[in-house]
Coordinates of N, CA and C in Angstrom, one line a residue:
M1 N -50.5 2.6 -138.2 CA -49.8 3.4 -138.2 C -49.8 5.0 -139.5
E2 N -49.1 6.1 -138.2 CA -49.8 7.3 -138.5 C -48.3 7.3 -139.3
F3 N -48.4 8.4 -140.4 CA -47.6 9.0 -141.3 C -46.9 10.5 -141.3
Q4 N -45.4 10.8 -141.1 CA -45.1 12.8 -141.0 C -45.2 12.9 -141.6
D5 N -45.8 13.9 -141.8 CA -45.5 15.4 -142.9 C -44.4 15.2 -144.1
N6 N -43.0 15.6 -142.8 CA -41.8 15.9 -143.7 C -40.9 14.7 -144.2
V7 N -41.7 13.4 -144.0 CA -40.7 12.5 -144.5 C -41.6 11.8 -146.3
P8 N -42.0 11.6 -146.7 CA -42.1 10.7 -147.4 C -42.5 9.3 -147.2
I9 N -44.1 9.3 -148.0 CA -44.4 8.1 -147.3 C -43.2 6.6 -147.3
Y10 N -43.3 6.8 -148.2 CA -42.9 5.1 -149.4 C -41.8 4.5 -148.9
L11 N -41.0 6.0 -147.9 CA -40.1 5.9 -147.2 C -40.1 5.3 -145.9
Q12 N -41.5 5.9 -144.8 CA -41.8 5.3 -144.0 C -42.3 3.9 -143.5
I13 N -43.4 3.3 -144.3 CA -43.2 2.2 -145.7 C -41.9 1.4 -145.5
E14 N -40.6 2.0 -145.9 CA -40.3 1.0 -146.1 C -38.8 0.7 -143.5
K15 N -39.3 2.4 -144.0 CA -38.0 1.7 -142.2 C -39.6 1.2 -141.4
Y16 N -40.3 1.0 -141.7 CA -41.7 0.5 -140.5 C -41.7 -1.4 -141.5
L17 N -41.4 -1.7 -142.7 CA -41.3 -2.7 -143.1 C -39.6 -3.5 -142.4
Y18 N -38.5 -2.1 -142.3 CA -37.7 -2.7 -141.8 C -37.6 -3.3 -141.2
R19 N -38.1 -2.8 -140.1 CA -38.4 -3.0 -138.3 C -38.7 -4.1 -138.0
Q20 N -40.7 -3.6 -138.9 CA -40.8 -5.1 -138.3 C -39.8 -6.0 -138.3
I21 N -38.6 -6.1 -139.5 CA -37.8 -7.4 -140.1 C -36.8 -7.4 -138.8
A22 N -37.2 -6.3 -138.8 CA -35.5 -6.7 -137.4 C -35.8 -7.2 -135.3
L23 N -37.2 -6.3 -135.8 CA -38.2 -7.2 -134.0 C -38.4 -8.2 -134.2
G24 N -38.3 -9.4 -135.7 CA -38.5 -10.7 -135.7 C -39.9 -10.7 -136.1
N25 N -40.3 -9.7 -136.6 CA -42.3 -10.5 -136.6 C -42.3 -10.1 -137.4
I26 N -41.4 -9.9 -137.9 CA -41.8 -10.8 -140.1 C -40.2 -11.5 -140.6
K27 N -39.8 -12.7 -140.2 CA -39.0 -13.0 -140.1 C -37.2 -13.3 -141.2
A28 N -36.5 -14.6 -141.1 CA -35.7 -14.3 -143.0 C -36.1 -15.2 -143.7
G29 N -37.1 -15.0 -144.4 CA -37.2 -16.3 -145.4 C -38.8 -16.3 -145.4
E30 N -39.6 -15.7 -145.2 CA -40.9 -15.3 -143.9 C -41.5 -14.8 -145.6
K31 N -42.8 -14.5 -146.4 CA -43.0 -14.1 -147.5 C -44.2 -12.7 -147.0
I32 N -44.8 -11.7 -147.2 CA -44.2 -10.7 -146.7 C -45.6 -10.2 -147.1
P33 N -46.5 -9.3 -146.2 CA -48.2 -9.1 -147.2 C -48.3 -8.5 -148.4
S34 N -48.7 -9.6 -149.7 CA -48.7 -9.0 -150.9 C -49.5 -7.0 -150.7
V35 N -48.6 -6.9 -151.8 CA -49.0 -4.9 -151.9 C -50.0 -4.3 -152.0
R36 N -51.0 -4.9 -152.0 CA -52.3 -4.9 -152.0 C -53.5 -4.7 -150.0
Q37 N -52.7 -5.6 -150.2 CA -52.5 -6.3 -148.4 C -52.3 -4.8 -147.4
L38 N -50.9 -4.2 -148.2 CA -49.8 -3.0 -147.0 C -50.9 -2.1 -147.7
A39 N -51.1 -2.0 -148.9 CA -52.0 -1.0 -148.7 C -53.5 -0.5 -148.0
V40 N -53.9 -1.8 -148.3 CA -55.6 -1.5 -147.0 C -54.9 -1.5 -146.2
E41 N -54.2 -2.3 -145.1 CA -53.2 -1.4 -143.5 C -52.4 -0.7 -143.6
L42 N -51.8 -0.5 -144.4 CA -52.2 0.7 -143.5 C -52.6 2.1 -144.5
T43 N -53.5 1.9 -145.5 CA -54.8 3.2 -145.5 C -53.9 4.3 -146.2
V44 N -53.1 2.8 -147.6 CA -52.1 4.0 -148.8 C -52.5 3.3 -150.4
N45 N -52.0 4.2 -150.8 CA -51.9 4.0 -152.3 C -50.9 3.0 -152.8
V46 N -51.6 1.5 -153.8 CA -50.8 0.7 -153.3 C -49.8 1.1 -154.7
N47 N -49.2 2.2 -154.8 CA -48.1 2.1 -156.1 C -47.5 3.4 -154.9
T48 N -47.5 3.3 -153.7 CA -46.4 4.1 -153.0 C -46.0 3.1 -152.3
V49 N -47.1 1.9 -151.5 CA -46.3 0.6 -151.0 C -46.1 -0.8 -152.0
Q50 N -45.4 0.3 -153.2 CA -45.1 -0.9 -154.7 C -43.4 0.0 -154.3
R51 N -43.3 1.0 -154.6 CA -42.6 2.0 -154.5 C -41.0 1.5 -153.6
A52 N -42.2 0.9 -152.7 CA -41.0 0.9 -151.1 C -40.8 -0.7 -151.0
L53 N -41.6 -0.9 -151.7 CA -40.8 -2.8 -151.9 C -39.9 -3.2 -153.1
A54 N -40.4 -2.1 -154.1 CA -39.6 -2.0 -154.6 C -37.7 -1.6 -154.7
E55 N -37.5 -0.5 -153.2 CA -36.5 0.1 -152.9 C -36.3 -1.1 -152.3
M56 N -37.3 -1.7 -151.0 CA -36.2 -2.7 -150.5 C -35.8 -4.5 -151.2
N57 N -36.3 -4.6 -153.1 CA -36.0 -5.5 -154.3 C -34.4 -5.9 -154.2
R58 N -34.9 -4.1 -154.6 CA -33.4 -3.4 -155.2 C -32.7 -3.6 -153.7
E59 N -32.3 -3.2 -152.9 CA -31.7 -3.7 -151.3 C -30.7 -4.2 -151.5
G60 N -31.8 -5.5 -151.9 CA -31.8 -7.0 -151.6 C -32.5 -7.7 -149.8
I61 N -33.3 -6.6 -149.2 CA -33.5 -7.1 -148.3 C -35.4 -8.0 -148.3
L62 N -35.6 -7.7 -149.2 CA -36.7 -8.5 -150.0 C -36.1 -9.2 -152.0
E63 N -36.6 -11.0 -152.0 CA -36.5 -11.2 -153.0 C -37.8 -11.2 -153.3
V64 N -38.1 -10.8 -154.6 CA -38.8 -11.8 -155.5 C -39.8 -13.2 -156.1
K65 N -40.0 -13.6 -156.0 CA -40.1 -15.3 -156.6 C -41.9 -14.8 -157.1
R66 N -41.6 -15.4 -158.5 CA -42.5 -15.4 -159.5 C -43.8 -15.6 -159.7
G67 N -44.1 -15.1 -158.9 CA -45.9 -16.1 -159.0 C -46.3 -16.1 -157.6
L68 N -45.6 -16.1 -157.0 CA -46.0 -16.7 -155.0 C -45.4 -15.5 -154.3
G69 N -44.6 -13.9 -154.8 CA -44.8 -12.9 -153.7 C -43.3 -12.1 -153.6
S70 N -43.4 -11.7 -152.0 CA -41.9 -11.7 -151.9 C -42.2 -12.1 -150.5
F71 N -40.1 -12.5 -150.1 CA -39.8 -12.4 -149.4 C -38.6 -12.3 -149.0
V72 N -38.5 -12.2 -146.9 CA -37.7 -11.9 -146.8 C -36.3 -12.5 -147.0
T73 N -35.6 -12.2 -146.8 CA -33.9 -12.2 -147.5 C -33.5 -13.3 -146.6
T74 N -32.4 -14.2 -146.3 CA -32.5 -15.2 -145.7 C -31.3 -15.0 -145.5
D75 N -30.0 -13.5 -145.7 CA -28.6 -13.4 -145.2 C -29.0 -12.1 -144.2
K76 N -28.3 -12.9 -143.3 CA -28.5 -12.3 -141.6 C -27.2 -11.4 -141.6
R77 N -26.3 -11.4 -143.4 CA -25.5 -10.1 -142.8 C -26.2 -9.2 -143.1
L78 N -27.2 -9.2 -144.0 CA -27.4 -7.7 -143.6 C -29.1 -7.4 -143.8
I79 N -29.4 -8.7 -143.3 CA -30.6 -7.5 -142.1 C -30.1 -7.2 -140.8
E80 N -28.9 -7.6 -141.0 CA -27.1 -7.8 -139.3 C -27.9 -5.8 -139.7
K81 N -27.2 -5.3 -141.0 CA -27.1 -4.6 -141.0 C -28.4 -3.0 -141.5
K82 N -29.2 -3.5 -142.1 CA -29.9 -2.3 -142.4 C -30.5 -2.3 -140.0
R83 N -30.4 -3.3 -139.3 CA -31.2 -3.2 -137.7 C -30.0 -2.5 -137.4
M84 N -28.1 -2.7 -137.5 CA -27.6 -1.0 -137.0 C -27.8 0.1 -137.9
E85 N -28.3 -0.5 -139.0 CA -29.0 1.5 -139.8 C -30.3 2.1 -139.0
L86 N -31.4 1.3 -138.6 CA -31.9 1.6 -137.6 C -32.3 2.2 -136.9
V87 N -31.0 1.6 -135.7 CA -30.0 1.9 -134.1 C -29.6 3.7 -134.6
K88 N -28.9 3.4 -135.6 CA -27.7 5.1 -136.6 C -29.1 5.8 -136.6
D89 N -30.1 5.8 -137.6 CA -31.0 6.7 -137.3 C -32.0 7.5 -136.2
T90 N -32.2 6.3 -135.4 CA -33.0 6.8 -133.9 C -31.4 7.4 -133.7
I91 N -30.4 7.2 -132.9 CA -29.8 8.4 -133.3 C -28.8 9.7 -133.5
K92 N -30.0 9.4 -134.3 CA -29.5 10.4 -135.2 C -30.6 11.5 -134.8
E93 N -31.8 10.9 -134.6 CA -33.3 11.3 -134.1 C -32.4 12.1 -133.4
F94 N -32.0 11.3 -132.0 CA -32.4 12.0 -130.9 C -31.4 13.4 -130.6
L95 N -29.9 13.1 -131.2 CA -29.7 14.3 -131.4 C -30.0 14.7 -132.3
E96 N -30.1 15.2 -132.8 CA -31.2 16.5 -133.0 C -32.2 16.5 -133.3
S97 N -33.2 16.1 -132.1 CA -33.8 16.8 -130.5 C -33.4 17.2 -129.6
C98 N -32.4 16.2 -128.8 CA -31.9 17.3 -128.2 C -31.4 18.5 -128.4
R99 N -30.0 18.2 -129.4 CA -29.6 19.8 -130.1 C -31.6 20.9 -130.1
Q100 N -32.3 20.1 -131.2 CA -33.2 21.5 -130.7 C -33.4 22.1 -129.8
L101 N -33.5 21.7 -127.7 CA -33.8 21.5 -126.9 C -32.1 22.9 -126.4
G102 N -31.8 22.7 -127.1 CA -30.5 23.7 -126.6 C -29.0 22.8 -126.3
L103 N -29.3 21.4 -127.0 CA -28.0 20.8 -125.3 C -26.9 20.6 -126.4
D104 N -25.7 20.8 -126.1 CA -24.7 19.9 -127.2 C -24.7 18.1 -127.3
K105 N -23.7 17.7 -128.1 CA -23.4 16.8 -127.8 C -23.5 15.7 -127.5
Q106 N -22.0 16.5 -126.4 CA -21.9 16.4 -124.9 C -22.4 16.4 -123.4
E107 N -23.8 17.0 -124.4 CA -25.3 16.9 -123.1 C -25.9 16.2 -123.2
A108 N -26.4 16.0 -124.7 CA -27.3 14.6 -124.9 C -26.6 13.3 -124.4
E109 N -25.0 13.0 -124.1 CA -24.5 12.2 -123.9 C -24.0 11.4 -122.3
E110 N -24.6 13.3 -122.3 CA -24.6 12.5 -120.6 C -26.3 12.5 -120.3
V111 N -26.7 12.9 -120.5 CA -28.0 13.0 -120.5 C -28.9 11.4 -120.5
L112 N -27.8 10.7 -122.0 CA -28.4 9.6 -121.9 C -27.6 8.6 -121.1
R113 N -26.6 9.2 -120.6 CA -26.5 7.5 -119.8 C -26.4 7.7 -118.6
N114 N -27.2 9.1 -118.2 CA -28.2 9.0 -116.8 C -29.0 7.8 -117.4
Y115 N -29.9 8.3 -117.7 CA -31.1 7.9 -118.3 C -31.2 6.1 -118.6
I116 N -30.1 6.2 -118.8 CA -29.2 4.3 -118.7 C -28.7 3.9 -117.8
K117 N -28.5 4.2 -116.5 CA -28.3 4.3 -115.3 C -29.3 4.6 -114.6
N118 N -30.4 4.6 -114.9 CA -30.9 5.0 -114.3 C -31.9 3.9 -113.8
D119 N -32.1 3.8 -116.1 CA -32.4 2.6 -116.6 C -32.7 1.2 -115.3
E120 N -31.9 1.2 -115.7 CA -31.1 -0.1 -114.9 C -30.7 -1.1 -113.3
K121 N -31.2 0.0 -112.8 CA -31.9 0.6 -111.7 C -33.2 -0.3 -111.1

């Protein structure tokens, strides 16, 4: 995983894990890797991973089972809500990139519509 300099690492770890859940790579009810294991895999400090997981636990996406570890919630509604938040974030990033390239929202929408239309062929 490559980290961006302008966003706190713990937030990027959260987003990465949310994405893995939304994609079904980590399923509802499934145990996630331990804090130490994630820290090694992502080459970050254990405290950084712990902060990300604590936030996910606070939001209800993760459930800690004492002595067993952290598990993804089985609440499909909550998972779908997080998935839609990821979609909205992606759209926001797209619009911001378009704005930086000199396009207004209408132009960005047209570019996206044309892309979707041509991608279907």
